PDB file of C-alpha atoms in Angstrom:
ATOM      1  CA  THR A   2     -15.182 180.616-145.385  1.00 85.00           C
ATOM      2  CA  ASN A   3     -12.874 177.926-144.031  1.00 81.00           C
ATOM      3  CA  GLN A   4     -10.531 180.617-142.720  1.00 81.00           C
ATOM      4  CA  CYS A   5     -10.297 181.086-138.938  1.00 84.00           C
ATOM      5  CA  SER A   6      -7.922 182.991-136.689  1.00 84.00           C
ATOM      6  CA  HIS A   7      -8.170 180.379-133.923  1.00 84.00           C
ATOM      7  CA  ARG A   8      -6.460 177.020-133.494  1.00 83.00           C
ATOM      8  CA  CYS A   9      -8.902 175.316-131.144  1.00 83.00           C
ATOM      9  CA  VAL A  10      -7.576 172.078-129.690  1.00 82.00           C
ATOM     10  CA  HIS A  11     -10.901 170.300-130.299  1.00 79.00           C
ATOM     11  CA  CYS A  12     -11.455 171.573-133.872  1.00 78.00           C
ATOM     12  CA  TYR A  13     -12.845 168.761-136.024  1.00 76.00           C
ATOM     13  CA  ASN A  14     -12.688 170.483-139.429  1.00 72.00           C
ATOM     14  CA  PHE A  15     -10.574 168.560-141.901  1.00 70.00           C
ATOM     15  CA  TRP A  16      -8.816 171.774-143.012  1.00 69.00           C
ATOM     16  CA  ARG A  17      -7.666 172.713-139.499  1.00 67.00           C
ATOM     17  CA  ASP A  18      -3.980 172.046-140.283  1.00 70.00           C
ATOM     18  CA  ASP A  19      -4.029 173.746-143.689  1.00 71.00           C
ATOM     19  CA  ARG A  20      -6.079 176.933-143.483  1.00 69.00           C
ATOM     20  CA  PRO A  21      -6.987 178.332-146.909  1.00 68.00           C
ATOM     21  CA  ARG A  22      -7.465 181.984-147.763  1.00 75.00           C
ATOM     22  CA  THR A  23     -10.734 183.661-146.770  1.00 77.00           C
ATOM     23  CA  ILE A  24     -11.985 183.446-150.352  1.00 80.00           C
ATOM     24  CA  THR A  25     -10.873 180.635-152.676  1.00 82.00           C
ATOM     25  CA  PRO A  26     -12.046 179.514-156.148  1.00 86.00           C
ATOM     26  CA  THR A  27     -14.444 177.051-154.476  1.00 84.00           C
ATOM     27  CA  THR A  28     -15.962 179.552-152.028  1.00 86.00           C
ATOM     28  CA  LEU A  29     -19.627 180.332-152.611  1.00 92.00           C
ATOM     29  CA  ALA A  30     -20.160 183.941-153.654  1.00 94.00           C
ATOM     30  CA  ARG A  31     -22.879 186.086-152.133  1.00 96.00           C
ATOM     31  CA  GLY A  32     -25.219 185.575-155.097  1.00 96.00           C
ATOM     32  CA  GLU A  33     -24.694 181.816-155.032  1.00 96.00           C
ATOM     33  CA  ILE A  34     -25.531 181.721-151.330  1.00 96.00           C
ATOM     34  CA  ARG A  35     -28.749 183.645-151.913  1.00 97.00           C
ATOM     35  CA  GLU A  36     -29.747 181.331-154.776  1.00 97.00           C
ATOM     36  CA  LEU A  37     -29.057 178.270-152.621  1.00 96.00           C
ATOM     37  CA  VAL A  38     -31.168 179.708-149.798  1.00 97.00           C
ATOM     38  CA  ARG A  39     -34.007 180.409-152.260  1.00 96.00           C
ATOM     39  CA  ARG A  40     -33.912 176.832-153.548  1.00 97.00           C
ATOM     40  CA  ILE A  41     -34.024 175.392-150.035  1.00 96.00           C
ATOM     41  CA  LYS A  42     -36.837 177.774-149.123  1.00 96.00           C
ATOM     42  CA  GLN A  43     -38.876 176.497-152.088  1.00 95.00           C
ATOM     43  CA  GLU A  44     -38.455 172.871-151.013  1.00 96.00           C
ATOM     44  CA  THR A  45     -38.697 173.111-147.216  1.00 95.00           C
ATOM     45  CA  ALA A  46     -40.408 175.048-144.437  1.00 94.00           C
ATOM     46  CA  LEU A  47     -37.244 177.085-143.971  1.00 95.00           C
ATOM     47  CA  GLU A  48     -37.289 179.700-141.211  1.00 95.00           C
ATOM     48  CA  GLN A  49     -33.667 180.201-140.153  1.00 95.00           C
ATOM     49  CA  VAL A  50     -30.280 180.160-141.913  1.00 96.00           C
ATOM     50  CA  ALA A  51     -27.075 179.749-139.922  1.00 96.00           C
ATOM     51  CA  ILE A  52     -23.825 181.055-141.399  1.00 95.00           C
ATOM     52  CA  SER A  53     -20.796 179.134-140.181  1.00 92.00           C
ATOM     53  CA  GLY A  54     -17.160 178.594-141.113  1.00 85.00           C
ATOM     54  CA  GLY A  55     -14.308 178.897-140.127  1.00 87.00           C
ATOM     55  CA  GLU A  56     -15.021 182.397-138.916  1.00 93.00           C
ATOM     56  CA  PRO A  57     -17.749 184.007-141.060  1.00 94.00           C
ATOM     57  CA  LEU A  58     -17.017 187.501-139.735  1.00 95.00           C
ATOM     58  CA  LEU A  59     -13.774 187.426-141.727  1.00 94.00           C
ATOM     59  CA  ARG A  60     -15.798 187.791-144.927  1.00 93.00           C
ATOM     60  CA  SER A  61     -16.211 191.449-145.828  1.00 94.00           C
ATOM     61  CA  ASP A  62     -19.507 190.713-147.622  1.00 95.00           C
ATOM     62  CA  LEU A  63     -21.121 189.025-144.592  1.00 96.00           C
ATOM     63  CA  PRO A  64     -23.454 191.976-143.811  1.00 97.00           C
ATOM     64  CA  GLY A  65     -24.797 191.789-147.369  1.00 97.00           C
ATOM     65  CA  ILE A  66     -25.302 188.022-147.101  1.00 97.00           C
ATOM     66  CA  LEU A  67     -27.233 188.518-143.869  1.00 97.00           C
ATOM     67  CA  GLN A  68     -29.376 191.235-145.463  1.00 97.00           C
ATOM     68  CA  ASP A  69     -30.140 188.902-148.385  1.00 97.00           C
ATOM     69  CA  ILE A  70     -31.371 186.290-145.907  1.00 97.00           C
ATOM     70  CA  LEU A  71     -33.535 188.894-144.161  1.00 96.00           C
ATOM     71  CA  ASP A  72     -34.929 190.035-147.522  1.00 96.00           C
ATOM     72  CA  GLU A  73     -36.030 186.441-148.122  1.00 96.00           C
ATOM     73  CA  GLY A  74     -38.137 186.658-144.959  1.00 95.00           C
ATOM     74  CA  LEU A  75     -35.762 184.417-143.011  1.00 96.00           C
ATOM     75  CA  ASN A  76     -33.828 184.783-139.773  1.00 95.00           C
ATOM     76  CA  PRO A  77     -30.016 184.763-140.088  1.00 96.00           C
ATOM     77  CA  VAL A  78     -27.698 183.346-137.435  1.00 97.00           C
ATOM     78  CA  VAL A  79     -23.944 183.957-137.375  1.00 97.00           C
ATOM     79  CA  ILE A  80     -21.910 181.214-135.680  1.00 97.00           C
ATOM     80  CA  THR A  81     -18.802 182.991-134.442  1.00 96.00           C
ATOM     81  CA  SER A  82     -16.014 182.884-131.904  1.00 94.00           C
ATOM     82  CA  GLY A  83     -16.885 186.472-130.990  1.00 95.00           C
ATOM     83  CA  THR A  84     -13.314 187.773-131.162  1.00 95.00           C
ATOM     84  CA  ALA A  85     -13.890 189.397-134.560  1.00 95.00           C
ATOM     85  CA  LEU A  86     -16.774 191.586-133.338  1.00 97.00           C
ATOM     86  CA  THR A  87     -14.782 194.776-133.846  1.00 97.00           C
ATOM     87  CA  PRO A  88     -16.511 198.185-133.843  1.00 97.00           C
ATOM     88  CA  ALA A  89     -16.261 198.435-137.638  1.00 96.00           C
ATOM     89  CA  ARG A  90     -17.728 194.965-138.215  1.00 96.00           C
ATOM     90  CA  VAL A  91     -20.500 195.366-135.655  1.00 97.00           C
ATOM     91  CA  ARG A  92     -21.668 198.661-137.186  1.00 97.00           C
ATOM     92  CA  ARG A  93     -22.273 196.879-140.511  1.00 97.00           C
ATOM     93  CA  LEU A  94     -24.360 194.025-139.102  1.00 97.00           C
ATOM     94  CA  PRO A  95     -28.133 194.245-139.631  1.00 96.00           C
ATOM     95  CA  VAL A  96     -29.883 195.154-136.381  1.00 95.00           C
ATOM     96  CA  GLY A  97     -31.456 192.068-134.854  1.00 93.00           C
ATOM     97  CA  THR A  98     -28.857 189.635-136.196  1.00 95.00           C
ATOM     98  CA  LEU A  99     -28.658 186.565-133.959  1.00 97.00           C
ATOM     99  CA  LEU A 100     -25.092 185.714-132.940  1.00 98.00           C
ATOM    100  CA  GLU A 101     -24.177 182.246-131.717  1.00 98.00           C
ATOM    101  CA  VAL A 102     -20.977 182.864-129.755  1.00 97.00           C
ATOM    102  CA  THR A 103     -18.783 180.092-128.357  1.00 95.00           C
ATOM    103  CA  LEU A 104     -17.616 180.210-124.740  1.00 96.00           C
ATOM    104  CA  PHE A 105     -15.327 177.723-123.010  1.00 95.00           C
ATOM    105  CA  GLY A 106     -15.563 179.143-119.490  1.00 96.00           C
ATOM    106  CA  ALA A 107     -14.854 182.282-117.506  1.00 97.00           C
ATOM    107  CA  ASP A 108     -11.167 181.511-116.941  1.00 97.00           C
ATOM    108  CA  ALA A 109      -9.244 183.678-119.412  1.00 96.00           C
ATOM    109  CA  GLU A 110      -6.071 181.592-119.301  1.00 96.00           C
ATOM    110  CA  LEU A 111      -7.960 178.361-119.977  1.00 96.00           C
ATOM    111  CA  HIS A 112     -10.003 180.001-122.727  1.00 94.00           C
ATOM    112  CA  ASP A 113      -6.786 181.118-124.428  1.00 93.00           C
ATOM    113  CA  ARG A 114      -5.269 177.657-124.104  1.00 93.00           C
ATOM    114  CA  ILE A 115      -8.262 176.039-125.772  1.00 92.00           C
ATOM    115  CA  VAL A 116      -8.441 178.467-128.714  1.00 92.00           C
ATOM    116  CA  GLY A 117      -4.676 178.750-129.159  1.00 89.00           C
ATOM    117  CA  ARG A 118      -4.477 182.544-128.902  1.00 90.00           C
ATOM    118  CA  LYS A 119      -3.915 185.015-126.081  1.00 92.00           C
ATOM    119  CA  GLY A 120      -6.378 187.658-124.910  1.00 93.00           C
ATOM    120  CA  THR A 121      -9.382 186.029-126.525  1.00 95.00           C
ATOM    121  CA  LEU A 122     -11.907 186.000-123.687  1.00 96.00           C
ATOM    122  CA  LYS A 123     -11.561 189.746-123.127  1.00 96.00           C
ATOM    123  CA  ARG A 124     -12.149 190.374-126.832  1.00 95.00           C
ATOM    124  CA  VAL A 125     -15.193 188.088-126.840  1.00 96.00           C
ATOM    125  CA  ILE A 126     -16.774 189.875-123.875  1.00 97.00           C
ATOM    126  CA  GLU A 127     -16.090 193.327-125.345  1.00 97.00           C
ATOM    127  CA  GLY A 128     -17.311 192.256-128.798  1.00 97.00           C
ATOM    128  CA  VAL A 129     -20.528 190.739-127.488  1.00 98.00           C
ATOM    129  CA  ALA A 130     -21.264 193.827-125.387  1.00 97.00           C
ATOM    130  CA  ARG A 131     -20.677 195.970-128.465  1.00 97.00           C
ATOM    131  CA  ALA A 132     -22.974 193.817-130.594  1.00 98.00           C
ATOM    132  CA  ARG A 133     -25.712 193.790-127.955  1.00 97.00           C
ATOM    133  CA  GLU A 134     -25.583 197.589-127.790  1.00 97.00           C
ATOM    134  CA  HIS A 135     -25.922 197.634-131.589  1.00 97.00           C
ATOM    135  CA  GLY A 136     -29.110 195.598-131.328  1.00 97.00           C
ATOM    136  CA  CYS A 137     -27.869 192.085-132.054  1.00 97.00           C
ATOM    137  CA  ARG A 138     -29.294 189.093-130.207  1.00 97.00           C
ATOM    138  CA  LEU A 139     -27.198 186.429-128.505  1.00 98.00           C
ATOM    139  CA  VAL A 140     -27.175 182.723-127.907  1.00 98.00           C
ATOM    140  CA  VAL A 141     -24.151 181.012-126.394  1.00 98.00           C
ATOM    141  CA  SER A 142     -22.625 177.688-127.356  1.00 97.00           C
ATOM    142  CA  VAL A 143     -20.569 176.077-124.590  1.00 97.00           C
ATOM    143  CA  VAL A 144     -18.225 173.509-126.136  1.00 95.00           C
ATOM    144  CA  VAL A 145     -16.941 171.053-123.539  1.00 96.00           C
ATOM    145  CA  SER A 146     -13.941 168.728-123.421  1.00 94.00           C
ATOM    146  CA  ALA A 147     -12.035 167.194-120.534  1.00 95.00           C
ATOM    147  CA  LEU A 148     -10.083 170.477-120.321  1.00 95.00           C
ATOM    148  CA  ASN A 149     -13.016 172.669-119.338  1.00 96.00           C
ATOM    149  CA  VAL A 150     -15.726 170.381-117.969  1.00 97.00           C
ATOM    150  CA  HIS A 151     -15.226 172.026-114.561  1.00 97.00           C
ATOM    151  CA  GLU A 152     -16.006 175.438-116.141  1.00 97.00           C
ATOM    152  CA  VAL A 153     -19.475 174.631-117.502  1.00 98.00           C
ATOM    153  CA  ARG A 154     -21.417 176.493-114.831  1.00 98.00           C
ATOM    154  CA  ASN A 155     -19.103 179.515-115.070  1.00 98.00           C
ATOM    155  CA  ALA A 156     -19.459 179.593-118.855  1.00 98.00           C
ATOM    156  CA  LEU A 157     -23.248 179.466-118.654  1.00 98.00           C
ATOM    157  CA  GLU A 158     -23.413 182.163-115.978  1.00 98.00           C
ATOM    158  CA  LEU A 159     -21.081 184.362-118.043  1.00 98.00           C
ATOM    159  CA  GLY A 160     -23.462 183.912-120.963  1.00 98.00           C
ATOM    160  CA  ILE A 161     -26.396 184.930-118.784  1.00 98.00           C
ATOM    161  CA  ALA A 162     -24.487 188.034-117.688  1.00 97.00           C
ATOM    162  CA  LEU A 163     -23.825 188.903-121.349  1.00 97.00           C
ATOM    163  CA  GLY A 164     -27.544 188.702-122.142  1.00 97.00           C
ATOM    164  CA  ALA A 165     -27.836 185.316-123.862  1.00 98.00           C
ATOM    165  CA  GLU A 166     -31.411 184.255-124.544  1.00 97.00           C
ATOM    166  CA  GLY A 167     -30.521 180.590-124.956  1.00 97.00           C
ATOM    167  CA  PHE A 168     -27.687 178.070-124.801  1.00 98.00           C
ATOM    168  CA  LEU A 169     -26.262 175.119-126.684  1.00 97.00           C
ATOM    169  CA  LEU A 170     -24.299 172.671-124.551  1.00 97.00           C
ATOM    170  CA  ASN A 171     -22.007 170.798-126.931  1.00 93.00           C
ATOM    171  CA  ARG A 172     -19.696 168.019-125.951  1.00 92.00           C
ATOM    172  CA  MET A 173     -16.621 167.961-128.167  1.00 88.00           C
ATOM    173  CA  ASN A 174     -17.274 166.224-131.488  1.00 84.00           C
ATOM    174  CA  LEU A 175     -15.304 163.001-131.820  1.00 81.00           C
ATOM    175  CA  THR A 176     -13.594 162.659-135.205  1.00 79.00           C
ATOM    176  CA  PRO A 177     -10.212 161.394-136.413  1.00 80.00           C
ATOM    177  CA  MET A 178      -9.014 165.006-136.088  1.00 75.00           C
ATOM    178  CA  THR A 179      -9.974 165.393-132.430  1.00 76.00           C
ATOM    179  CA  MET A 180      -9.085 161.845-131.408  1.00 77.00           C
ATOM    180  CA  ARG A 181      -5.421 162.600-132.000  1.00 77.00           C
ATOM    181  CA  ASP A 182      -5.374 163.715-128.364  1.00 80.00           C
ATOM    182  CA  VAL A 183      -7.483 161.259-126.390  1.00 81.00           C
ATOM    183  CA  SER A 184      -6.917 163.282-123.210  1.00 85.00           C
ATOM    184  CA  LEU A 185      -9.541 165.733-124.510  1.00 89.00           C
ATOM    185  CA  THR A 186     -12.269 163.079-124.490  1.00 90.00           C
ATOM    186  CA  MET A 187     -14.598 163.135-121.504  1.00 92.00           C
ATOM    187  CA  THR A 188     -15.293 160.095-119.378  1.00 94.00           C
ATOM    188  CA  ARG A 189     -18.830 159.101-118.472  1.00 95.00           C
ATOM    189  CA  SER A 190     -18.457 160.724-115.049  1.00 97.00           C
ATOM    190  CA  GLN A 191     -17.292 163.959-116.696  1.00 97.00           C
ATOM    191  CA  LEU A 192     -20.307 163.927-119.026  1.00 96.00           C
ATOM    192  CA  GLU A 193     -22.488 163.564-115.945  1.00 97.00           C
ATOM    193  CA  GLU A 194     -20.604 166.446-114.286  1.00 98.00           C
ATOM    194  CA  MET A 195     -21.228 168.612-117.371  1.00 97.00           C
ATOM    195  CA  LEU A 196     -24.945 167.802-117.425  1.00 98.00           C
ATOM    196  CA  ALA A 197     -25.376 168.262-113.679  1.00 98.00           C
ATOM    197  CA  ALA A 198     -23.852 171.738-113.856  1.00 98.00           C
ATOM    198  CA  ALA A 199     -26.112 172.687-116.772  1.00 98.00           C
ATOM    199  CA  GLU A 200     -29.182 171.218-115.064  1.00 98.00           C
ATOM    200  CA  ALA A 201     -28.513 173.356-111.986  1.00 98.00           C
ATOM    201  CA  VAL A 202     -28.138 176.539-114.059  1.00 98.00           C
ATOM    202  CA  ALA A 203     -31.246 175.782-116.118  1.00 98.00           C
ATOM    203  CA  ALA A 204     -33.302 175.247-112.971  1.00 98.00           C
ATOM    204  CA  GLU A 205     -31.903 178.234-111.054  1.00 98.00           C
ATOM    205  CA  TYR A 206     -32.068 180.821-113.856  1.00 97.00           C
ATOM    206  CA  ASP A 207     -34.879 179.349-115.972  1.00 97.00           C
ATOM    207  CA  ALA A 208     -32.306 179.263-118.780  1.00 97.00           C
ATOM    208  CA  PRO A 209     -33.170 177.319-121.956  1.00 98.00           C
ATOM    209  CA  ILE A 210     -30.273 174.897-122.543  1.00 98.00           C
ATOM    210  CA  ALA A 211     -30.193 172.407-125.415  1.00 97.00           C
ATOM    211  CA  VAL A 212     -27.760 169.499-125.432  1.00 95.00           C
ATOM    212  CA  SER A 213     -27.320 169.713-129.173  1.00 88.00           C
ATOM    213  CA  VAL A 214     -24.457 167.273-129.806  1.00 88.00           C
ATOM    214  CA  PRO A 215     -26.089 163.921-128.993  1.00 86.00           C
ATOM    215  CA  ILE A 216     -25.048 161.892-125.968  1.00 87.00           C
ATOM    216  CA  PRO A 217     -26.098 158.231-126.350  1.00 84.00           C
ATOM    217  CA  ALA A 218     -28.760 157.303-123.818  1.00 84.00           C
ATOM    218  CA  CYS A 219     -26.835 154.105-123.091  1.00 86.00           C
ATOM    219  CA  VAL A 220     -23.994 156.278-121.768  1.00 90.00           C
ATOM    220  CA  VAL A 221     -25.984 158.831-119.735  1.00 92.00           C
ATOM    221  CA  ASP A 222     -29.711 158.570-119.018  1.00 92.00           C
ATOM    222  CA  PRO A 223     -31.304 161.939-119.930  1.00 92.00           C
ATOM    223  CA  ALA A 224     -34.173 161.362-117.516  1.00 93.00           C
ATOM    224  CA  GLY A 225     -31.998 162.673-114.698  1.00 94.00           C
ATOM    225  CA  TYR A 226     -31.841 166.140-116.250  1.00 97.00           C
ATOM    226  CA  PRO A 227     -35.441 167.307-116.726  1.00 97.00           C
ATOM    227  CA  HIS A 228     -34.565 170.981-117.314  1.00 98.00           C
ATOM    228  CA  LEU A 229     -32.345 170.227-120.340  1.00 97.00           C
ATOM    229  CA  HIS A 230     -33.516 169.600-123.893  1.00 95.00           C
ATOM    230  CA  PHE A 231     -31.713 166.679-125.510  1.00 92.00           C
ATOM    231  CA  GLY A 232     -31.162 166.403-129.244  1.00 83.00           C
ATOM    232  CA  TRP A 233     -30.719 163.024-130.887  1.00 77.00           C
ATOM    233  CA  CYS A 234     -28.960 161.508-133.836  1.00 68.00           C
ATOM    234  CA  PRO A 235     -31.056 159.105-135.976  1.00 64.00           C
ATOM    235  CA  ARG A 236     -29.806 156.151-133.932  1.00 60.00           C
ATOM    236  CA  GLY A 237     -30.542 157.753-130.567  1.00 57.00           C
ATOM    237  CA  GLY A 238     -33.646 158.633-128.592  1.00 58.00           C
ATOM    238  CA  ALA A 239     -35.963 156.585-126.430  1.00 62.00           C
ATOM    239  CA  GLU A 240     -35.635 153.595-128.768  1.00 58.00           C
TER     240      GLU A 240
END
């Protein structure tokens, strides 16, 4: 679904200013999703299927979609803000579901400012704890802009405390939507601050952290951060 209850300042989705209903005439139905997964599975060495949005937990048929993926012998991942992990929704999730939850720091006021709603961090923490008790697994995505670059270590340590088994460190995606406010864009020194904080946490806690939104090597040399795994776009890498 494109629907989402947040209004994140860094959101790059083209529908961010005109949120549709949870289900629209163009939304893939559960059966269509399963058929698409089957086709991809036939053509690739598919192992994992990530369900994104918007906020996928807003779909009432999400538990069934996840079970379909499991029945295909695949591992489902739900990419979520975490605020919609209510008791009723968590009870319906298949045990073992991997949740990728976004954190922006451990400062509740800053977290609320970034997502555009009040009381969000408390709901995320409570929802994640509820899901972990249910038997769900957790990875944490830390999305970083100039607003919260100073909170990277706190966000990662909060994720460790919540039981995350891995981390994605994502600088804010730069698109025409996010470039409306250039004050969100990090400088080179702020990118280095972000990476240094993550490097320290990875080394201290033996935490697996992947820098999954590419940072061009001509901007920051990845060799200075040996405990981080760097992903690359087709134009990046050692070449």
